[in-house]
Amino acid sequence: MADFIADPDFQFILRVLNTNIDGRKKVMFALTSIQGIGRRLSNLLCKKAEIDMNKRAGELTPEEVERLLTILKNPRQFKIPDWFLNRQRDLKDGKTSQIYSNGLIAKLREDLEGLKKIRAHRGLRHYWCLKVRGQHTKTSGRGFHINPIGKAK
């Protein structure tokens, strides 16, 4: 397994944005293990940071990792288009941004709580633990029933 490794500075596990990244994978695919970063965005990040995509993640220097992080934290400064980002026209502040890792999970939870609070159809379906996107419920999805929080048995 370690046949391709010749560099003594090779890191098998990188810690980036509170996520462990497998150093044996190629950079483009290793970045996708961070929540909120897909293949297309990781491809674009590697191109903007001028990193060879055939390079393994464990071979990255700290400067290259820092370059990737600065591009990820300020995507608009590096001319990444708005439609590429995963948070467009946020409900609270109206800004477009890229959210990743723990921030993505928190925003998702916040959005669902907002839908439940305004009693929107989607929010109520989430609250009742039913299908949200228009699927049929007569015959499918019968096995997994959870009582909603706050509802007595």
CSV table of C-alpha atoms in Angstrom, one decimal:
chain,number,residue,atom,x,y,z
A,1,MET,CA,0.0,0.0,0.0
A,2,ALA,CA,2.9,2.4,0.7
A,3,ASP,CA,4.8,1.6,-2.5
A,4,PHE,CA,4.1,5.0,-4.1
A,5,ILE,CA,5.4,7.0,-1.2
A,6,ALA,CA,9.0,8.1,-1.4
A,7,ASP,CA,8.8,11.3,0.6
A,8,PRO,CA,9.5,11.1,4.3
A,9,ASP,CA,7.2,14.2,4.9
A,10,PHE,CA,4.2,12.3,3.6
A,11,GLN,CA,1.1,12.8,5.8
A,12,PHE,CA,-1.3,9.9,5.8
A,13,ILE,CA,-4.0,12.0,7.6
A,14,LEU,CA,-4.4,15.8,7.1
A,15,ARG,CA,-6.6,17.8,9.5
A,16,VAL,CA,-8.3,20.5,7.4
A,17,LEU,CA,-11.5,22.5,8.6
A,18,ASN,CA,-12.2,20.0,11.5
A,19,THR,CA,-12.1,17.1,9.1
A,20,ASN,CA,-9.6,14.3,8.7
A,21,ILE,CA,-8.5,13.9,5.1
A,22,ASP,CA,-7.0,10.7,3.7
A,23,GLY,CA,-3.5,11.6,2.5
A,24,ARG,CA,-3.4,8.6,0.1
A,25,LYS,CA,-6.1,10.0,-2.1
A,26,LYS,CA,-5.5,12.5,-4.9
A,27,VAL,CA,-6.1,16.1,-3.9
A,28,MET,CA,-9.2,16.7,-5.8
A,29,PHE,CA,-11.0,13.6,-4.4
A,30,ALA,CA,-9.6,14.1,-0.9
A,31,LEU,CA,-11.1,17.6,-0.6
A,32,THR,CA,-14.6,16.1,-1.2
A,33,SER,CA,-14.4,14.4,2.2
A,34,ILE,CA,-15.1,17.9,3.7
A,35,GLN,CA,-18.8,18.5,3.9
A,36,GLY,CA,-19.9,21.3,1.6
A,37,ILE,CA,-17.1,20.6,-1.0
A,38,GLY,CA,-18.0,18.5,-4.0
A,39,ARG,CA,-16.0,17.3,-7.0
A,40,ARG,CA,-16.7,20.4,-9.1
A,41,LEU,CA,-15.7,22.8,-6.4
A,42,SER,CA,-12.6,20.9,-5.4
A,43,ASN,CA,-11.5,20.8,-9.1
A,44,LEU,CA,-11.9,24.5,-9.3
A,45,LEU,CA,-10.1,25.1,-6.0
A,46,CYS,CA,-7.1,23.0,-7.3
A,47,LYS,CA,-7.0,25.0,-10.5
A,48,LYS,CA,-7.2,28.4,-8.7
A,49,ALA,CA,-4.5,27.4,-6.2
A,50,GLU,CA,-2.4,26.0,-9.1
A,51,ILE,CA,-2.0,22.6,-7.5
A,52,ASP,CA,-1.5,19.5,-9.6
A,53,MET,CA,-4.6,17.3,-9.3
A,54,ASN,CA,-2.6,14.1,-9.7
A,55,LYS,CA,-0.7,14.9,-6.5
A,56,ARG,CA,-1.7,13.0,-3.4
A,57,ALA,CA,-3.2,15.0,-0.5
A,58,GLY,CA,-0.4,13.8,1.8
A,59,GLU,CA,2.2,15.4,-0.4
A,60,LEU,CA,0.8,18.9,0.0
A,61,THR,CA,3.0,21.5,1.6
A,62,PRO,CA,1.6,23.7,4.4
A,63,GLU,CA,1.7,26.7,1.9
A,64,GLU,CA,-0.5,24.8,-0.6
A,65,VAL,CA,-3.0,23.9,2.1
A,66,GLU,CA,-3.1,27.5,3.2
A,67,ARG,CA,-3.7,28.7,-0.4
A,68,LEU,CA,-6.6,26.2,-0.7
A,69,LEU,CA,-8.1,27.5,2.5
A,70,THR,CA,-7.8,31.2,1.6
A,71,ILE,CA,-9.5,30.5,-1.7
A,72,LEU,CA,-12.2,28.5,0.1
A,73,LYS,CA,-12.8,31.3,2.7
A,74,ASN,CA,-12.9,34.1,0.1
A,75,PRO,CA,-14.2,32.6,-3.1
A,76,ARG,CA,-15.5,35.8,-4.6
A,77,GLN,CA,-12.0,37.4,-4.4
A,78,PHE,CA,-10.7,34.6,-6.6
A,79,LYS,CA,-13.5,35.1,-9.2
A,80,ILE,CA,-15.4,32.0,-8.4
A,81,PRO,CA,-19.0,32.6,-9.7
A,82,ASP,CA,-21.9,33.0,-7.4
A,83,TRP,CA,-23.8,30.0,-8.9
A,84,PHE,CA,-20.9,27.8,-7.9
A,85,LEU,CA,-21.4,28.5,-4.2
A,86,ASN,CA,-23.7,26.5,-1.9
A,87,ARG,CA,-25.4,29.3,0.0
A,88,GLN,CA,-27.1,31.7,-2.4
A,89,ARG,CA,-29.1,34.7,-1.2
A,90,ASP,CA,-29.2,33.7,2.5
A,91,LEU,CA,-32.6,34.3,4.2
A,92,LYS,CA,-31.1,36.3,7.0
A,93,ASP,CA,-28.5,38.6,5.4
A,94,GLY,CA,-29.1,38.0,1.6
A,95,LYS,CA,-25.5,37.3,0.9
A,96,THR,CA,-24.0,34.5,-1.3
A,97,SER,CA,-21.3,32.4,0.4
A,98,GLN,CA,-19.7,29.0,0.6
A,99,ILE,CA,-20.4,27.1,3.8
A,100,TYR,CA,-18.6,24.0,4.8
A,101,SER,CA,-18.0,21.6,7.6
A,102,ASN,CA,-19.8,22.4,10.9
A,103,GLY,CA,-21.2,25.6,9.6
A,104,LEU,CA,-23.1,23.7,6.9
A,105,ILE,CA,-24.7,21.4,9.4
A,106,ALA,CA,-25.7,24.3,11.7
A,107,LYS,CA,-27.2,26.3,8.8
A,108,LEU,CA,-29.2,23.3,7.6
A,109,ARG,CA,-30.6,22.8,11.1
A,110,GLU,CA,-31.3,26.5,11.4
A,111,ASP,CA,-33.2,26.5,8.1
A,112,LEU,CA,-35.4,23.5,9.2
A,113,GLU,CA,-36.1,25.2,12.5
A,114,GLY,CA,-37.2,28.3,10.7
A,115,LEU,CA,-39.5,26.3,8.4
A,116,LYS,CA,-41.0,24.7,11.5
A,117,LYS,CA,-41.4,28.0,13.2
A,118,ILE,CA,-43.3,29.7,10.4
A,119,ARG,CA,-45.4,26.5,10.1
A,120,ALA,CA,-44.5,26.0,6.4
A,121,HIS,CA,-45.7,22.8,4.7
A,122,ARG,CA,-42.1,21.5,4.5
A,123,GLY,CA,-41.4,22.3,8.1
A,124,LEU,CA,-44.5,20.5,9.3
A,125,ARG,CA,-43.6,17.4,7.2
A,126,HIS,CA,-40.2,17.4,8.9
A,127,TYR,CA,-41.8,17.8,12.3
A,128,TRP,CA,-44.1,14.9,11.7
A,129,CYS,CA,-41.3,12.7,10.3
A,130,LEU,CA,-43.1,12.3,7.0
A,131,LYS,CA,-41.8,12.4,3.4
A,132,VAL,CA,-41.2,16.0,2.4
A,133,ARG,CA,-40.7,16.1,-1.4
A,134,GLY,CA,-44.0,14.8,-2.6
A,135,GLN,CA,-43.4,11.0,-2.4
A,136,HIS,CA,-46.3,8.6,-1.9
A,137,THR,CA,-46.7,7.4,1.7
A,138,LYS,CA,-49.5,4.9,1.4
A,139,THR,CA,-47.3,1.8,0.8
A,140,SER,CA,-43.7,2.9,1.1
A,141,GLY,CA,-41.7,4.1,4.1
A,142,ARG,CA,-43.8,2.3,6.7
A,143,GLY,CA,-41.1,0.8,8.8
A,144,PHE,CA,-39.5,3.8,10.2
A,145,HIS,CA,-41.8,5.7,12.6
A,146,ILE,CA,-40.4,8.1,15.2
A,147,ASN,CA,-42.5,10.1,17.5
A,148,PRO,CA,-41.8,13.8,17.0
A,149,ILE,CA,-40.1,15.6,19.8
A,150,GLY,CA,-42.6,16.8,22.4
A,151,LYS,CA,-45.4,14.5,21.3
A,152,ALA,CA,-46.5,12.0,23.9
A,153,LYS,CA,-46.6,8.3,23.0
